[in-house]
Coordinates of C-alpha atoms and ligand atoms in Angstrom, one line a residue:
M1 CA 204.9 38.8 155.9
T2 CA 202.1 40.2 153.9
E3 CA 198.5 40.4 155.3
I4 CA 197.3 37.8 152.8
Q5 CA 200.1 35.3 153.7
Q6 CA 199.2 35.9 157.4
N7 CA 195.5 35.3 156.7
T8 CA 196.2 31.9 155.1
L9 CA 198.0 30.9 158.3
K10 CA 195.1 31.8 160.5
K11 CA 192.2 29.3 161.0
R12 CA 189.0 30.4 159.4
I13 CA 185.9 30.8 161.5
F14 CA 182.4 31.5 160.2
S15 CA 179.2 32.4 162.1
G16 CA 175.8 33.7 161.3
M17 CA 172.9 35.5 162.9
Q18 CA 169.3 35.9 161.8
P19 CA 168.1 39.4 161.1
S20 CA 165.3 40.1 163.6
G21 CA 166.4 43.7 164.2
E22 CA 169.0 44.7 166.8
A23 CA 170.8 42.0 168.6
H24 CA 169.8 41.0 172.2
L25 CA 171.6 40.1 175.3
G26 CA 171.6 36.4 174.5
N27 CA 173.1 37.0 171.0
Y28 CA 175.6 39.3 172.6
L29 CA 176.8 37.1 175.4
G30 CA 176.6 33.8 173.5
A31 CA 178.0 35.1 170.2
L32 CA 178.8 38.7 169.4
R33 CA 181.0 39.5 172.4
R34 CA 183.0 36.4 171.7
W35 CA 183.2 37.2 167.9
V36 CA 184.7 40.6 168.6
G37 CA 187.4 39.0 170.7
M38 CA 188.3 36.5 168.0
Q39 CA 189.1 38.9 165.2
D40 CA 192.8 39.0 165.7
E41 CA 193.3 35.3 166.2
Y42 CA 191.2 34.0 163.3
D43 CA 190.3 34.8 159.7
C44 CA 186.7 35.7 160.5
V45 CA 183.6 35.6 158.3
W46 CA 180.4 37.0 159.9
C47 CA 177.1 36.7 158.0
I48 CA 173.6 38.1 158.4
V49 CA 171.5 35.1 157.4
D50 CA 168.4 36.6 155.7
D51 CA 167.9 33.5 153.5
H52 CA 167.4 31.6 156.8
A53 CA 165.1 34.2 158.2
I54 CA 162.5 33.8 155.5
T55 CA 161.7 30.3 156.9
S56 CA 160.1 31.9 159.9
G57 CA 157.7 33.8 157.7
G58 CA 158.3 37.4 158.8
D59 CA 157.0 40.4 156.9
P60 CA 159.0 41.0 153.7
A61 CA 158.5 44.7 154.1
E62 CA 160.4 44.6 157.4
M63 CA 163.3 42.4 156.2
P64 CA 165.5 45.2 154.8
S65 CA 165.4 47.3 158.0
S66 CA 165.9 44.2 160.1
V67 CA 169.1 43.4 158.1
F68 CA 170.2 47.0 158.4
D69 CA 169.5 47.1 162.2
L70 CA 171.5 43.9 162.8
A71 CA 174.4 45.2 160.7
V72 CA 174.4 48.3 162.9
S73 CA 174.5 46.1 166.0
F74 CA 177.5 44.1 164.4
L75 CA 179.4 47.3 163.8
A76 CA 178.4 49.0 167.1
V77 CA 179.8 46.2 169.3
G78 CA 183.1 46.2 167.4
L79 CA 183.0 43.7 164.5
D80 CA 185.6 45.4 162.3
P81 CA 185.4 45.3 158.5
E82 CA 189.2 45.8 158.4
R83 CA 189.8 42.5 160.2
S84 CA 186.7 40.5 159.3
T85 CA 184.4 39.8 156.4
I86 CA 180.9 41.0 157.2
F87 CA 178.1 40.4 154.7
V88 CA 174.5 39.5 154.0
Q89 CA 173.8 35.9 153.0
S90 CA 171.4 36.7 150.1
D91 CA 174.2 38.8 148.4
V92 CA 176.2 35.6 147.9
H93 CA 174.0 33.2 145.9
E94 CA 176.5 30.3 146.3
H95 CA 175.0 29.7 149.7
T96 CA 171.7 28.5 148.3
E97 CA 173.3 26.7 145.4
L98 CA 175.6 24.7 147.8
A99 CA 172.6 24.0 150.0
W100 CA 170.8 22.4 147.1
L101 CA 173.8 20.3 146.2
F102 CA 174.1 19.1 149.9
N103 CA 170.5 17.7 149.5
A104 CA 172.2 14.9 147.6
V105 CA 174.2 13.7 150.7
T106 CA 171.8 14.5 153.6
P107 CA 169.4 11.9 154.8
V108 CA 165.9 13.2 155.5
G109 CA 165.9 11.1 158.8
D110 CA 168.9 13.3 160.0
L111 CA 166.9 16.4 159.4
E112 CA 163.8 15.1 161.0
R113 CA 165.7 14.4 164.2
M114 CA 166.7 18.0 164.7
T115 CA 165.1 19.3 167.9
Q116 CA 164.7 22.9 166.4
Y117 CA 162.8 21.3 163.5
K118 CA 160.5 19.4 165.8
D119 CA 159.8 22.5 167.8
K120 CA 159.2 24.7 164.8
A121 CA 157.1 22.1 163.0
Q122 CA 154.6 22.0 165.8
H123 CA 153.4 25.5 164.7
F124 CA 152.4 24.4 161.2
E125 CA 149.5 22.4 159.8
S126 CA 151.4 22.0 156.6
I127 CA 155.2 22.1 157.3
P128 CA 157.2 24.2 154.9
A129 CA 160.2 22.3 153.4
G130 CA 162.5 25.2 154.3
I131 CA 162.1 24.4 158.0
L132 CA 163.2 20.9 157.5
N133 CA 166.1 21.9 155.2
Y134 CA 167.2 24.9 157.3
P135 CA 170.3 23.0 158.7
I136 CA 171.4 22.1 155.2
L137 CA 171.6 25.8 154.4
Q138 CA 173.5 26.3 157.6
A139 CA 176.0 23.6 156.6
A140 CA 176.4 25.3 153.3
D141 CA 177.1 28.7 155.0
I142 CA 179.9 27.1 157.0
L143 CA 181.4 24.8 154.4
L144 CA 181.3 27.3 151.5
Y145 CA 184.1 29.0 153.4
K146 CA 185.7 25.8 154.5
A147 CA 185.5 27.1 158.1
N148 CA 187.6 25.3 160.7
A149 CA 185.4 26.4 163.6
V150 CA 182.1 28.1 164.3
P151 CA 181.5 30.2 167.4
V152 CA 177.8 29.9 168.5
G153 CA 175.6 29.4 171.5
E154 CA 174.6 25.9 172.8
D155 CA 171.3 25.9 170.8
Q156 CA 173.2 25.5 167.6
R157 CA 175.2 22.5 168.7
Q158 CA 173.0 19.9 166.9
H159 CA 173.0 21.9 163.6
L160 CA 176.8 21.9 163.8
E161 CA 176.9 18.1 164.3
L162 CA 174.8 17.8 161.1
T163 CA 177.3 20.1 159.3
R164 CA 180.1 17.8 160.3
E165 CA 178.0 14.8 159.1
V166 CA 177.3 16.5 155.7
A167 CA 181.1 17.2 155.3
R168 CA 182.0 13.6 156.1
K169 CA 179.4 12.2 153.7
F170 CA 180.4 14.6 150.9
N171 CA 184.1 13.9 151.4
A172 CA 183.4 10.1 151.4
R173 CA 181.4 10.3 148.2
Y174 CA 183.1 13.0 146.1
G175 CA 186.6 13.1 147.6
E176 CA 188.3 15.1 150.4
T177 CA 186.8 18.6 150.1
F178 CA 185.5 20.0 153.4
P179 CA 187.0 20.3 156.9
I180 CA 185.2 18.7 159.8
T181 CA 184.2 22.0 161.6
E182 CA 184.6 22.4 165.3
P183 CA 181.9 24.1 167.4
L184 CA 183.2 26.9 169.7
I185 CA 180.6 27.2 172.4
G186 CA 181.3 29.5 175.4
E187 CA 181.3 27.5 178.7
D188 CA 179.3 29.9 180.8
V189 CA 177.5 31.8 178.1
G190 CA 176.2 28.9 175.9
R191 CA 172.6 29.4 177.0
I192 CA 171.5 32.7 178.5
L193 CA 168.1 32.3 180.1
G194 CA 165.2 34.6 179.2
L195 CA 164.3 37.4 181.6
D196 CA 161.0 35.4 182.2
G197 CA 163.1 32.4 183.3
N198 CA 162.5 30.5 180.1
A199 CA 165.4 28.2 179.2
K200 CA 166.4 30.5 176.3
M201 CA 166.5 34.2 175.8
S202 CA 165.0 34.7 172.4
K203 CA 163.3 37.5 170.5
S204 CA 160.4 35.4 169.5
L205 CA 159.7 34.7 173.2
G206 CA 159.7 38.4 174.0
N207 CA 162.1 37.8 177.0
T208 CA 165.1 39.8 175.8
V209 CA 166.8 43.1 176.3
G210 CA 168.1 44.8 173.1
I211 CA 171.8 45.7 173.3
L212 CA 171.1 49.2 171.9
A213 CA 168.0 49.9 174.0
D214 CA 167.9 53.2 175.9
P215 CA 168.5 53.0 179.6
D216 CA 164.7 53.5 180.3
D217 CA 163.9 50.6 178.0
V218 CA 166.5 48.4 179.6
W219 CA 164.9 49.1 182.9
D220 CA 161.4 48.4 181.5
K221 CA 162.7 44.9 180.6
V222 CA 164.9 44.1 183.5
R223 CA 162.3 45.1 186.1
T224 CA 160.1 42.3 184.8
A225 CA 162.8 39.7 185.2
V226 CA 161.9 36.7 187.4
T227 CA 164.1 36.1 190.5
D228 CA 164.3 33.4 193.1
P229 CA 160.7 32.0 193.1
Q230 CA 160.9 31.3 196.9
R231 CA 161.6 35.0 197.7
V232 CA 158.0 36.0 197.8
R233 CA 158.1 38.9 200.3
R234 CA 160.7 41.7 200.6
D235 CA 162.0 40.3 203.9
D236 CA 162.5 36.8 202.6
P237 CA 166.2 35.9 202.2
G238 CA 167.1 35.2 198.6
R239 CA 169.2 32.5 196.9
P240 CA 171.5 34.1 194.4
E241 CA 172.6 30.7 193.0
V242 CA 169.1 30.2 191.5
C243 CA 168.4 33.8 190.5
N244 CA 168.8 34.7 186.9
V245 CA 169.2 38.4 187.7
F246 CA 172.2 37.5 189.8
A247 CA 173.5 35.3 187.0
L248 CA 173.4 38.4 184.7
H249 CA 175.3 40.5 187.3
R250 CA 178.2 38.2 186.5
F251 CA 178.7 39.9 183.1
F252 CA 177.9 43.5 184.1
T253 CA 178.9 44.1 187.7
E254 CA 182.3 44.3 189.3
E255 CA 183.3 41.5 191.6
N256 CA 183.3 43.6 194.8
A257 CA 179.8 45.0 194.1
R258 CA 178.6 41.5 193.2
E259 CA 179.8 40.1 196.5
E260 CA 177.9 42.9 198.3
I261 CA 174.8 42.1 196.2
E262 CA 175.1 38.4 197.1
A263 CA 175.4 39.1 200.8
G264 CA 172.6 41.6 200.7
C265 CA 170.3 39.2 198.9
R266 CA 171.0 36.3 201.3
S267 CA 170.4 38.6 204.4
A268 CA 167.3 40.2 202.7
D269 CA 169.0 43.7 203.2
L270 CA 168.8 44.1 199.4
G271 CA 165.4 43.7 197.7
C272 CA 164.9 42.4 194.2
V273 CA 163.8 45.7 192.8
D274 CA 167.0 47.4 194.0
C275 CA 169.1 44.5 192.8
K276 CA 167.5 44.8 189.3
R277 CA 168.1 48.6 189.3
I278 CA 171.8 48.0 189.8
L279 CA 171.8 45.4 187.0
S280 CA 169.8 47.6 184.6
G281 CA 172.1 50.6 185.3
N282 CA 175.2 48.5 184.7
I283 CA 173.9 47.0 181.5
A284 CA 172.9 50.5 180.2
T285 CA 176.3 51.9 181.2
S286 CA 178.4 49.1 179.6
F287 CA 176.4 49.4 176.4
A288 CA 176.6 53.2 176.2
P289 CA 179.6 53.2 173.7
Y290 CA 177.6 50.8 171.5
R291 CA 174.6 53.1 171.5
E292 CA 176.8 56.0 170.6
R293 CA 178.4 54.1 167.7
A294 CA 175.0 52.8 166.5
T295 CA 173.7 56.4 166.4
H296 CA 176.6 57.3 164.1
Y297 CA 175.9 54.4 161.7
R298 CA 172.1 55.2 161.7
E299 CA 173.1 58.8 160.7
H300 CA 175.5 57.5 158.1
P301 CA 173.7 54.5 156.5
S302 CA 175.9 54.5 153.4
E303 CA 178.9 53.5 155.6
V304 CA 176.9 50.4 156.6
R305 CA 176.1 49.7 152.9
D306 CA 179.7 50.0 151.9
V307 CA 180.8 47.6 154.6
L308 CA 178.2 45.0 153.5
D309 CA 179.0 45.5 149.8
Q310 CA 182.7 45.1 150.3
G311 CA 182.1 42.1 152.6
A312 CA 179.9 40.4 150.0
E313 CA 182.6 40.9 147.4
K314 CA 185.2 39.3 149.6
A315 CA 182.9 36.5 150.6
Q316 CA 181.9 35.9 147.0
K317 CA 185.5 35.3 145.9
I318 CA 186.0 32.5 148.4
A319 CA 182.5 31.1 147.7
S320 CA 183.0 30.9 143.9
E321 CA 186.3 29.1 144.3
T322 CA 184.6 26.5 146.5
M323 CA 181.7 26.1 144.1
Q324 CA 184.0 25.5 141.1
E325 CA 185.6 22.7 143.0
V326 CA 182.3 21.3 144.2
R327 CA 180.6 21.4 140.8
R328 CA 183.6 19.7 139.2
K329 CA 183.7 16.9 141.9
M330 CA 179.9 16.4 141.5
G331 CA 180.2 16.1 137.7
L332 CA 178.3 19.4 137.1
N333 CA 180.8 20.3 134.3
W334 CA 179.2 19.0 131.1
R335 CA 181.5 21.0 128.9
N336 CA 184.2 18.5 129.8
A337 CA 182.3 16.0 127.5
I338 CA 183.2 18.2 124.5
P339 CA 186.8 17.7 123.3
Ligands
TYM1 P1 170.3 33.0 165.9 O1 170.1 34.1 165.0 O2 169.1 32.4 166.6 O3 171.4 33.4 167.0 C1 172.6 34.0 166.7 C2 173.7 33.5 167.7 O4 173.3 33.9 169.0 C3 173.3 32.8 169.9 N1 172.3 32.9 170.9 C4 172.4 32.6 172.2 N2 173.5 32.2 172.9 C5 173.3 32.1 174.2 N3 172.1 32.2 174.8 C6 171.0 32.7 174.2 N4 169.9 32.9 174.8 C7 171.1 32.9 172.7 N5 170.3 33.3 171.8 C8 171.0 33.3 170.6 C9 173.1 31.6 168.9 O5 173.5 30.4 169.5 C10 173.9 32.0 167.7 O6 175.2 31.7 167.9 N6 170.8 29.1 162.8 C11 171.5 30.2 163.4 C12 172.1 31.2 162.4 C13 173.0 30.6 161.4 C14 174.3 30.1 161.7 C15 174.8 29.7 160.4 C16 175.1 30.1 162.8 C17 172.8 30.4 160.1 N7 173.9 29.8 159.5 C18 176.1 29.2 160.3 C19 176.4 29.6 162.7 C20 176.9 29.1 161.4 C21 170.5 31.0 164.3 O7 169.3 30.9 164.1 O8 171.1 31.8 165.2

């Protein structure tokens, strides 16, 4: 069987990440690590969503390097251009075109109900339309590739429900076109807490650890992490079940060592600082191969450019096929009026 035949048998998955520099632990555990493991089973499309990122009003001068840094993170953790399509959203203009067309089937009320919209809107006196329409562009990203499933963290669940609704409405009005996409949300990694104990680890909250950070920088972040709030003094026994540092040990520390940490915490033999030192060391060690690969890509930026150029070309082929079908179904083919 040829590779192309095999690809058509595989289900397609799509996912995206905003370029805000290198990926952090939440992105990694909730998304990237899982994406890497999906590359053999699925026909994978991974996108750096810079058109989305402009809605948060960052500095345009920093955007190119933020995109580059995220692409380096993608490649460093093992997203593989031989097995996946990796590209930048603004290189494939069909994303914004389809988003515009989806405006025709998306009720404003559905957009206003999105919790991310409500959260973001609070920060503006005059709310940019892009913040309201953000999930339409996300639906366009996914449906342009007719993706069957989308691996994401829990925070994206509501946007994926809207994507399903957009697909249903479009199909009902213009004929069966798009699949009803399934969210793939990791059970224990759907929502990684911030180091400050905030309900979400997020770059904008400054409570993250970068996956390519040097060991010293990892320690600088991990040492600030909140632990069991009732463990005030060194001699107080701790409760690992409520401690976020212990929760992170689950991903970076061997089971035996973890059991020792748990017992040491409960008996107060192990203090929080020492527990954090172990975690920080284990994070830095398990990411060492990523740091090494990232150094390679930073020294050979043209390799990154080639991956993204080839990815955009592959993505564009699929995107333009979908758009031809969509334009035809929506009557955007005036030449048909001329015999
Ligand atoms: P973004 O860039 O905020 O995050 C990228 C991915 O990382 C996951 N993630 C987390 N998972 C668990 N715990 C956390 N603390 C955490 N922080 C981030 C996110 O759930 C996401 O999977 N709107 C999207 C980008 C996007 C997209 C798409 C995603 C645009 N188009 C189409 C999927 C499909 C976003 O802002 O993700």
